[in-house]
Coordinates of C-alpha atoms in Angstrom, one line a residue:
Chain A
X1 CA 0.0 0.0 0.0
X2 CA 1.2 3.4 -0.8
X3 CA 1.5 5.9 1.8
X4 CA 0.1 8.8 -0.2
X5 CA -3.3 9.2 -1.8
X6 CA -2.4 9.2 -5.4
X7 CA -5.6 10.6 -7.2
X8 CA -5.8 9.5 -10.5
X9 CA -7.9 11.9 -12.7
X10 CA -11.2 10.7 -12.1
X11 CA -10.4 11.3 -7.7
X12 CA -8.7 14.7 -8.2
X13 CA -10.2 17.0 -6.8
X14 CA -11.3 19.9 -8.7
X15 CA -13.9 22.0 -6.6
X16 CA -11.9 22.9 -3.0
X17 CA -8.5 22.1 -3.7
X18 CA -7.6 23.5 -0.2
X19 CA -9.2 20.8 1.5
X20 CA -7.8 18.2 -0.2
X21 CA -6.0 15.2 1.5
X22 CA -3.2 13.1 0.3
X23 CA -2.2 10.9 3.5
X24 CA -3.9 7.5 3.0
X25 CA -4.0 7.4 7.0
X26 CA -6.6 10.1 6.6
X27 CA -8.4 8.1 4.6
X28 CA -8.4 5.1 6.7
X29 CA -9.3 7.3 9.6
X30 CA -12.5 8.0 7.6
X31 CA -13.2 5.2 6.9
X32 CA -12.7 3.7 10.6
X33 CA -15.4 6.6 11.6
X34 CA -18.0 5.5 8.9
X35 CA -21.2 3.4 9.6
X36 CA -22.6 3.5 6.1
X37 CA -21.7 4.3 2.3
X38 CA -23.7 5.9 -0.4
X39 CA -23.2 4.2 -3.2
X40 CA -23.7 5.2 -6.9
X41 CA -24.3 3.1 -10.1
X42 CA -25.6 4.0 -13.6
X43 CA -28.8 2.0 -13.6
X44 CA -29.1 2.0 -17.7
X45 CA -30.1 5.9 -18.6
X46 CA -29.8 7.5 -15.1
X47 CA -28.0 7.3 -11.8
X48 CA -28.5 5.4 -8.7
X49 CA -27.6 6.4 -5.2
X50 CA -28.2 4.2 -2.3
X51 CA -26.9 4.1 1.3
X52 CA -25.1 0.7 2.2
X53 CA -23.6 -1.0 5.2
X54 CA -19.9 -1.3 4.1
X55 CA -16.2 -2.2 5.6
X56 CA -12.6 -2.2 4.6
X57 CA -9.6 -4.0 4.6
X58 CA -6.2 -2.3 4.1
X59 CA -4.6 -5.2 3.2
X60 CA -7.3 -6.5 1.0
X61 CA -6.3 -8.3 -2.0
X62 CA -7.0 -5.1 -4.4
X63 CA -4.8 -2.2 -5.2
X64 CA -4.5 -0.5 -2.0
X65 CA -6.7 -2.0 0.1
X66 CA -10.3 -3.4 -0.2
X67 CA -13.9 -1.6 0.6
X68 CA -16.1 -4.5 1.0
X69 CA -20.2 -4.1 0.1
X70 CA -22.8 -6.9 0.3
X71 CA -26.3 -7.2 -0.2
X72 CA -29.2 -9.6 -1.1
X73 CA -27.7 -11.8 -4.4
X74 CA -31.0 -10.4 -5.9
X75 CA -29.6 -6.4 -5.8
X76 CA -28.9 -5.0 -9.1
X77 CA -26.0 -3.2 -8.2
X78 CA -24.5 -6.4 -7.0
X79 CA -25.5 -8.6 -10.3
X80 CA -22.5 -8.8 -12.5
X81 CA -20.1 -6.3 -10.6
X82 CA -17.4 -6.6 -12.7
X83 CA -19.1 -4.5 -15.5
X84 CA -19.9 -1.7 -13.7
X85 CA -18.3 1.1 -12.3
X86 CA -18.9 2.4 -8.9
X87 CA -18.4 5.1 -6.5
X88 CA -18.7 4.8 -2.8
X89 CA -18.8 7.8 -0.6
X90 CA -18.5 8.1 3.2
X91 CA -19.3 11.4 5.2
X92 CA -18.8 12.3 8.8
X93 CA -21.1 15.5 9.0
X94 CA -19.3 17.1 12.0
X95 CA -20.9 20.8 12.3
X96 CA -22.4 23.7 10.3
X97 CA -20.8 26.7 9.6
X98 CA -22.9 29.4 10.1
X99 CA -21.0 32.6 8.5
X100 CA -21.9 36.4 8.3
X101 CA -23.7 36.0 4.5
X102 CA -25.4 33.3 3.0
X103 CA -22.3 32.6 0.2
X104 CA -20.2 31.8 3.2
X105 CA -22.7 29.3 5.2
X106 CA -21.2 25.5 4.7
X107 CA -20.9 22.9 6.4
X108 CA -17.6 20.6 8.4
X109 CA -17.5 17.0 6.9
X110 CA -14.7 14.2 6.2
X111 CA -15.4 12.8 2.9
X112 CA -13.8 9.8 1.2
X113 CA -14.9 9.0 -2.1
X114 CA -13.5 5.9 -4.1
X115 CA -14.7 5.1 -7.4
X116 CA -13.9 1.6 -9.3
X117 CA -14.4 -1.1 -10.9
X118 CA -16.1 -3.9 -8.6
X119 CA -14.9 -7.8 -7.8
X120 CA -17.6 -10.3 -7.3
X121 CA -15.8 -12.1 -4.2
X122 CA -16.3 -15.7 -4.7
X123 CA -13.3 -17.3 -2.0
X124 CA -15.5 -18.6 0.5
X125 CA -12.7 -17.4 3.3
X126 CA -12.7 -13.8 2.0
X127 CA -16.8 -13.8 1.9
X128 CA -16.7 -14.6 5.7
X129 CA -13.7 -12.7 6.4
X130 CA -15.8 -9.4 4.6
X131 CA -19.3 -10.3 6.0
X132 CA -17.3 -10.5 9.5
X133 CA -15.9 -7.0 9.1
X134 CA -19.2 -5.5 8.0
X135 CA -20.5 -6.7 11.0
X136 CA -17.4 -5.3 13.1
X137 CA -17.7 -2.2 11.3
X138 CA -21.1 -1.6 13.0
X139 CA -20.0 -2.7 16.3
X140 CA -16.4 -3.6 16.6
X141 CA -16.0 -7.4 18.5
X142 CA -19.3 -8.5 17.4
X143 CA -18.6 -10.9 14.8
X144 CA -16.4 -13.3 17.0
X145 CA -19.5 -13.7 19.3
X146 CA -22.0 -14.8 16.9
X147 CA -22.2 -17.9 14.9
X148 CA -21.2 -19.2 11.6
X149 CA -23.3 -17.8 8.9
X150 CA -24.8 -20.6 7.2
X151 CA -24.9 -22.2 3.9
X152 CA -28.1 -20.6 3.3
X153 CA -27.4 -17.5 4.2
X154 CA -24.3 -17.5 2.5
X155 CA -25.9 -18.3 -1.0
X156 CA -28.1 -15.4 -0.1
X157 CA -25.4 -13.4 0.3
X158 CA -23.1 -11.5 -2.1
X159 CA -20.3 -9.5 -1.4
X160 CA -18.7 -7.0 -3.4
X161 CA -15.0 -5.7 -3.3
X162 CA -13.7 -2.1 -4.4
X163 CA -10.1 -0.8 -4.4
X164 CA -9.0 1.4 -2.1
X165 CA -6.8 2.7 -5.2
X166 CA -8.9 5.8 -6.6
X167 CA -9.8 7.2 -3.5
X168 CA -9.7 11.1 -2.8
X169 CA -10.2 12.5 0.5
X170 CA -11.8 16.0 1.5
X171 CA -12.2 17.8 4.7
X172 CA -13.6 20.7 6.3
X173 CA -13.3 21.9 9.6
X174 CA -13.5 25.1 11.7
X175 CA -15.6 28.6 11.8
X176 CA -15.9 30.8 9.0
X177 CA -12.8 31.9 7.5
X178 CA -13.8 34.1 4.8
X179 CA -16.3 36.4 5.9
X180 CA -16.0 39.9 4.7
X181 CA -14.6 42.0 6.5
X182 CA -17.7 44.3 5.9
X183 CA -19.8 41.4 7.3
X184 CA -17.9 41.4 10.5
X185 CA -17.7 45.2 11.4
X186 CA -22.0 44.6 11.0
X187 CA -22.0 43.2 14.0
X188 CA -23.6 39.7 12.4
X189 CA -22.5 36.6 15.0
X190 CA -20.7 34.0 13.1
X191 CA -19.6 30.6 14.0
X192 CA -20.1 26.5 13.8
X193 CA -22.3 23.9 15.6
X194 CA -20.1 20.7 16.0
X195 CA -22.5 17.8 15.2
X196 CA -21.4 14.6 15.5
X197 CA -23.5 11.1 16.2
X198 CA -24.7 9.9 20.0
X199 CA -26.2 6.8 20.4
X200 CA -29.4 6.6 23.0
X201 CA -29.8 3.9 25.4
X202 CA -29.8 0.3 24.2
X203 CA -32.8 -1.6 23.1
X204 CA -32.7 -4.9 24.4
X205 CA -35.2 -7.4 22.2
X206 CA -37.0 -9.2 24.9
X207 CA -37.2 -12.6 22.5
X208 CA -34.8 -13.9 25.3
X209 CA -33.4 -12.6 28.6
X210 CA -29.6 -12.4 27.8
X211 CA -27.4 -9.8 29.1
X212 CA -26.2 -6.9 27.2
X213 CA -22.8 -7.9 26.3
X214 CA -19.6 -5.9 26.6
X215 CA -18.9 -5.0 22.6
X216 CA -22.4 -3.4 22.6
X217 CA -21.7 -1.3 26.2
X218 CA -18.6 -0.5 24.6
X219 CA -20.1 0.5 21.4
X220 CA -22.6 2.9 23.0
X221 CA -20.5 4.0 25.5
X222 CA -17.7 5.3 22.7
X223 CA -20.3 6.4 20.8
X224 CA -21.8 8.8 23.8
Chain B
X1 CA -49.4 17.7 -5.6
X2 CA -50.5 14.3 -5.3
X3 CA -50.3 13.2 -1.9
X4 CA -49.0 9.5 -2.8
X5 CA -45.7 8.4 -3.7
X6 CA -46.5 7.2 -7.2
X7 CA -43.1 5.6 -8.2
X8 CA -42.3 5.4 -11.7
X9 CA -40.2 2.4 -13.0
X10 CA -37.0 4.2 -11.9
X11 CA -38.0 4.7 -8.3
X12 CA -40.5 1.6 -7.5
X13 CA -38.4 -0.3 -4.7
X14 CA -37.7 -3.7 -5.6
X15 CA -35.5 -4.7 -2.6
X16 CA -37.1 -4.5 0.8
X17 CA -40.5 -3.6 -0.5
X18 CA -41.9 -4.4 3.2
X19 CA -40.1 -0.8 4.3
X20 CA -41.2 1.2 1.2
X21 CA -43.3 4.2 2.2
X22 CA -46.0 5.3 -0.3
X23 CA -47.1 8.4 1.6
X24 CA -45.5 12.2 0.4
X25 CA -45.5 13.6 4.0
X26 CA -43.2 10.7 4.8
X27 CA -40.9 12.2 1.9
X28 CA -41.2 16.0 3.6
X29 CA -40.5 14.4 7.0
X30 CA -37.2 13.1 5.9
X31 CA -35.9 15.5 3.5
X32 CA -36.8 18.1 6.4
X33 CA -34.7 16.6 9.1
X34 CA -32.2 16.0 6.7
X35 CA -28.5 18.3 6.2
X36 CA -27.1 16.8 3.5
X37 CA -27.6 14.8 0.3
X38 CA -25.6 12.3 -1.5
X39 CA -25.9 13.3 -5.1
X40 CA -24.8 10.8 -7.7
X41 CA -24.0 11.3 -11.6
X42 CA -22.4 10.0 -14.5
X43 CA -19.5 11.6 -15.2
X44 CA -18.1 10.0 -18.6
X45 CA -17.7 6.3 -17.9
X46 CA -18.1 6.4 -14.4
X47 CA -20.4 7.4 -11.4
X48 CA -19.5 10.4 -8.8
X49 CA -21.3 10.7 -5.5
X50 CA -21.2 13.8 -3.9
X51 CA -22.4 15.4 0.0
X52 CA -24.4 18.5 -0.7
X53 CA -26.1 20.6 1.1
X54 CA -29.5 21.1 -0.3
X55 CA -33.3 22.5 0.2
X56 CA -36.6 21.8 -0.5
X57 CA -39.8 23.4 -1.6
X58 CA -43.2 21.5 -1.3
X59 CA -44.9 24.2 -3.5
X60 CA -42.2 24.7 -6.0
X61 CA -42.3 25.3 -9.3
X62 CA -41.7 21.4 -10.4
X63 CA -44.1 18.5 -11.1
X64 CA -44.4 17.2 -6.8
X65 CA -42.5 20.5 -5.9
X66 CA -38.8 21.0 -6.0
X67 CA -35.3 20.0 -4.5
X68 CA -32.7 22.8 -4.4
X69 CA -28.9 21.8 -4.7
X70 CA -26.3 24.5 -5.3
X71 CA -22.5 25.2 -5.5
X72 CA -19.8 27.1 -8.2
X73 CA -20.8 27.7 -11.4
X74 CA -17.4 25.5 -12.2
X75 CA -18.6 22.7 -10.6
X76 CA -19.0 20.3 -13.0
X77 CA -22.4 18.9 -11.6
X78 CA -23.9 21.7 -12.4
X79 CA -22.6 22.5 -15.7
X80 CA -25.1 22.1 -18.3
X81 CA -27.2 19.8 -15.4
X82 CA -30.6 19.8 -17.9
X83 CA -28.2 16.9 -19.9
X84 CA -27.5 15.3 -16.7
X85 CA -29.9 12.8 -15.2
X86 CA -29.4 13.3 -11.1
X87 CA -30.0 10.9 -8.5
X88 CA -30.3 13.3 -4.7
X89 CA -30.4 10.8 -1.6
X90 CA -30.9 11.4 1.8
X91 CA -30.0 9.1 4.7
X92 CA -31.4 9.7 8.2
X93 CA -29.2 7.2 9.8
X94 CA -31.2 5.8 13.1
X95 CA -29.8 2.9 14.7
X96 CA -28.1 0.2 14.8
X97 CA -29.7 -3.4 14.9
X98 CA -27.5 -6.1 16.6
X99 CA -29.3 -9.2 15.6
X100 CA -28.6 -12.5 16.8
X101 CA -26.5 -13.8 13.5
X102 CA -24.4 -12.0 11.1
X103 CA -27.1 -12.6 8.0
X104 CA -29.8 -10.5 10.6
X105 CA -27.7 -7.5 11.2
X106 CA -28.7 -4.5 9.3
X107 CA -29.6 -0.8 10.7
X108 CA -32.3 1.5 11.2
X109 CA -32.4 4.3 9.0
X110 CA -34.6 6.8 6.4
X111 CA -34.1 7.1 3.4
X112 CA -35.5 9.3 0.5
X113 CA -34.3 9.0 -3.6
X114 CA -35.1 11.2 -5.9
X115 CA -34.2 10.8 -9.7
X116 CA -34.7 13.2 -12.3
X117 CA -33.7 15.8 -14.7
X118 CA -32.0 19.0 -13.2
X119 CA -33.2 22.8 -14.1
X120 CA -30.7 25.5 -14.2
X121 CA -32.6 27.9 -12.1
X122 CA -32.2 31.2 -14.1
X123 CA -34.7 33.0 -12.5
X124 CA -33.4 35.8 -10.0
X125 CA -36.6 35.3 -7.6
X126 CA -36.1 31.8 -7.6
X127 CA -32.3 32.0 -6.9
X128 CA -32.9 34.2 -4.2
X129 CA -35.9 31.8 -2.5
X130 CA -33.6 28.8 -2.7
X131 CA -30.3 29.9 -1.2
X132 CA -32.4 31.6 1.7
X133 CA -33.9 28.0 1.8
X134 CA -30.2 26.7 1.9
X135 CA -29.7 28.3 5.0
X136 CA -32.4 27.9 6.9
X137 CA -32.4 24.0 5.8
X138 CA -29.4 24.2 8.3
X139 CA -30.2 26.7 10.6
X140 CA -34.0 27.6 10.3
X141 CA -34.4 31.4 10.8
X142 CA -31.4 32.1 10.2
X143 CA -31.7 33.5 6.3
X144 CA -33.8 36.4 7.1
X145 CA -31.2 37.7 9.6
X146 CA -28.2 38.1 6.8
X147 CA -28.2 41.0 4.5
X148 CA -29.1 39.6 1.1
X149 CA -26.1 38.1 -1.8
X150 CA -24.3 40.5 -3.4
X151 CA -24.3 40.7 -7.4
X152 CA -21.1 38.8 -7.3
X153 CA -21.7 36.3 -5.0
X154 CA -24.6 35.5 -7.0
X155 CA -22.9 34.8 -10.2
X156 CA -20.3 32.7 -8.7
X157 CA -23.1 30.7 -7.2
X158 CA -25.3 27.9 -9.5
X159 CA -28.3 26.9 -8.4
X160 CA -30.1 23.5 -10.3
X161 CA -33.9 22.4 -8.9
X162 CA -34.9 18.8 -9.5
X163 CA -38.5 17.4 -9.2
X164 CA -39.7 15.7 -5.9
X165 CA -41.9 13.7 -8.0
X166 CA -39.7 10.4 -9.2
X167 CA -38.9 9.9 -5.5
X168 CA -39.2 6.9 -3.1
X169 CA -38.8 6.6 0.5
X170 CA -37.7 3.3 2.6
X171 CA -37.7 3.0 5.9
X172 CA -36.5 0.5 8.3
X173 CA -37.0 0.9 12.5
X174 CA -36.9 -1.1 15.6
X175 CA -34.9 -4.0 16.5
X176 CA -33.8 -7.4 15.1
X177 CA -37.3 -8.9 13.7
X178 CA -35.9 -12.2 12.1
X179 CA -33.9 -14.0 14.1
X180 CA -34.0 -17.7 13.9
X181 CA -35.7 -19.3 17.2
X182 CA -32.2 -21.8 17.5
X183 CA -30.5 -18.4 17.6
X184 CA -33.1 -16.7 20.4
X185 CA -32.8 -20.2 22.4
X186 CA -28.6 -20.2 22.7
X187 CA -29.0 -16.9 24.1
X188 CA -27.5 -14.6 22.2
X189 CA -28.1 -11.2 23.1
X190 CA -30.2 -9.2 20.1
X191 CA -31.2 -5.3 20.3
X192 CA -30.7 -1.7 18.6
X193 CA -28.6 0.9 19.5
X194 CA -30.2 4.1 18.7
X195 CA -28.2 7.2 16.9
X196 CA -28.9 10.3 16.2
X197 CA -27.0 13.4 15.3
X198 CA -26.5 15.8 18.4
X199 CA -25.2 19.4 18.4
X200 CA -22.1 19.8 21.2
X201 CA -21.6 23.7 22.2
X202 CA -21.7 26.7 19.9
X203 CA -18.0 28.0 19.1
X204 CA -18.7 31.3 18.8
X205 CA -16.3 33.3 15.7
X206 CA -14.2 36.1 17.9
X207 CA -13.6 38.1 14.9
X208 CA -16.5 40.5 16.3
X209 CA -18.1 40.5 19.3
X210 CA -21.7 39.6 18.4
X211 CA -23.8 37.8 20.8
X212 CA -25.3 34.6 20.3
X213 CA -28.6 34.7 18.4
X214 CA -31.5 33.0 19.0
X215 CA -31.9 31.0 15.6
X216 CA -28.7 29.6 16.7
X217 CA -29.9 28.7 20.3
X218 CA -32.7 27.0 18.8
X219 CA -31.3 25.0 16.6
X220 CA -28.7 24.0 19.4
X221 CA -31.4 22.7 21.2
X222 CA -33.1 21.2 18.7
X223 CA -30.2 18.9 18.0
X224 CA -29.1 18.3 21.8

């Protein structure tokens, strides 16, 4: 893996050059953060943008890494991978910017975006290994304590892998910065609302009466 | 406006249909609590996903009423965006569902998708009415207290409308509902963890001295 987020010309980034990233660490950082992609396909004439559990590997066997999706075998986005091109974007919203004028109102945000060509992943050791991360992703220490998935399951199941390769990272962080200095002498308050995601109490499903285990206390309690 | 979610071929939900919503006040709902949108398009051979900050008007002037999107007129979304067939989607992410086996696991979220043709919006009154509805999407009451855009910032700025009407909402709540009875009878614990986004403190700008206003107070507590 390459230390350095090499964009090729379909990840440079045009729009915001000054946020740019090129440390791949950044981009595993995002990544680490993220609970869901959205993830774009040309669905014959028009676009198709849908939000998808995901995970990574950054030693995955593709260039760079590997961001693994999965999804019913029935999906159209996961039928015949290989002959369509992706893009998967992650966001971590983390405040609005509220500036002195309108033109200057944005918003903070990470943003990885990776766009590819897509693997049908057919080893039945990598399928577990990415369903297993998926499932860590979510809640990190999970997967160990649940059981095998089954054969049925599994032929239910496909899984999907991207390169980490074309990859382009952006972020945005602070309070205004570019208010005019017209603005400011008005008197008009300017400054940010960090956002970021809490989780409420657990919801225990009363089917049985097992106690809440530590990976989920753990999981709310970093995510409080 | 027609009060049902009449999906056309491109939006009719054929994964999941159990969570698909057929109601358009379920649509204003979620594209009202919403920040940003994930907006996908086909740029040459490939598909780009962007975040985007973004508006909506119930009574606008397109067929179901109209989402707003905006950024430089170089980006190249918005070039020429009547050629460009759009797809806007907004995630309300709102849990996380910890099921008792890998296959169950899946999370709680809403989600609306739009498809459709973009409109340059040329006219000024409409410009005007959707970057005020930029700002207050992120900070209600907040675009009446800002003087209004300057000629310039106005032609740096692009604004494209698309129709709410090919759009189609899914949504998916409450804990794990599947779960095999061998799975309930080991014991394996099964619930949701609840997320939502929550503001931390205001970081006030010190380039002036300007007192905390009371759009931004409210929308502080909104989100705590």
């Amino acid at each position: 893996m390459t230390s350095e987020l090499g964009p090729t010309k379909r990840t440079k980034i045009s729009r915001g050059k000054s946020h740019a990233q090129s440390d791949r660490a950044i981009l595993a950082q995002v990544l680490g953060e993220g609970l869901i992609a959205h993830v774009g396909y040309q669905a014959g004439s028009h676009p198709v943008v849908l939000p998808m559990a995901y995970a990574f590997d950054l030693n995955g066997p593709d260039i760079d890494g590997t961001l693994y999706l999965h999804g019913s075998v029935a999906a159209m986005m996961l039928r015949h991978p290989q002959e369509r091109q992706l893009c998967a974007t992650i966001t971590l919203l983390d405040g609005l910017v509220a500036a002195r004028s309108g033109f200057e109102h944005s918003m903070n945000y990470r943003t990885a975006v990776i766009i590819g060509s897509a693997r049908l992943v057919t080893s039945e050791s990598e399928r577990l290994l990415a369903l297993d991360l998926i499932v860590d992703q979510m809640i990190p220490g999970r997967a160990t304590t649940l059981r095998p998935a089954t054969r049925k399951e599994l032929s239910a199941t496909a899984v999907i892998a991207l390169p980490l390769h074309e990859a382009s990272v952006k972020i945005s962080a602070d309070g205004p910065e570019e208010d005019e200095p017209s603005d400011i002498a008005a008197g008009t308050w300017g400054g940010h609302i960090p956002l970021r995601f809490r989780a409420d109490a657990v919801v225990t499903d009363t089917a049985n009466d097992a106690e809440v285990p530590s990976h989920i206390v753990e999981r709310v309690t970093h995510l409080s």
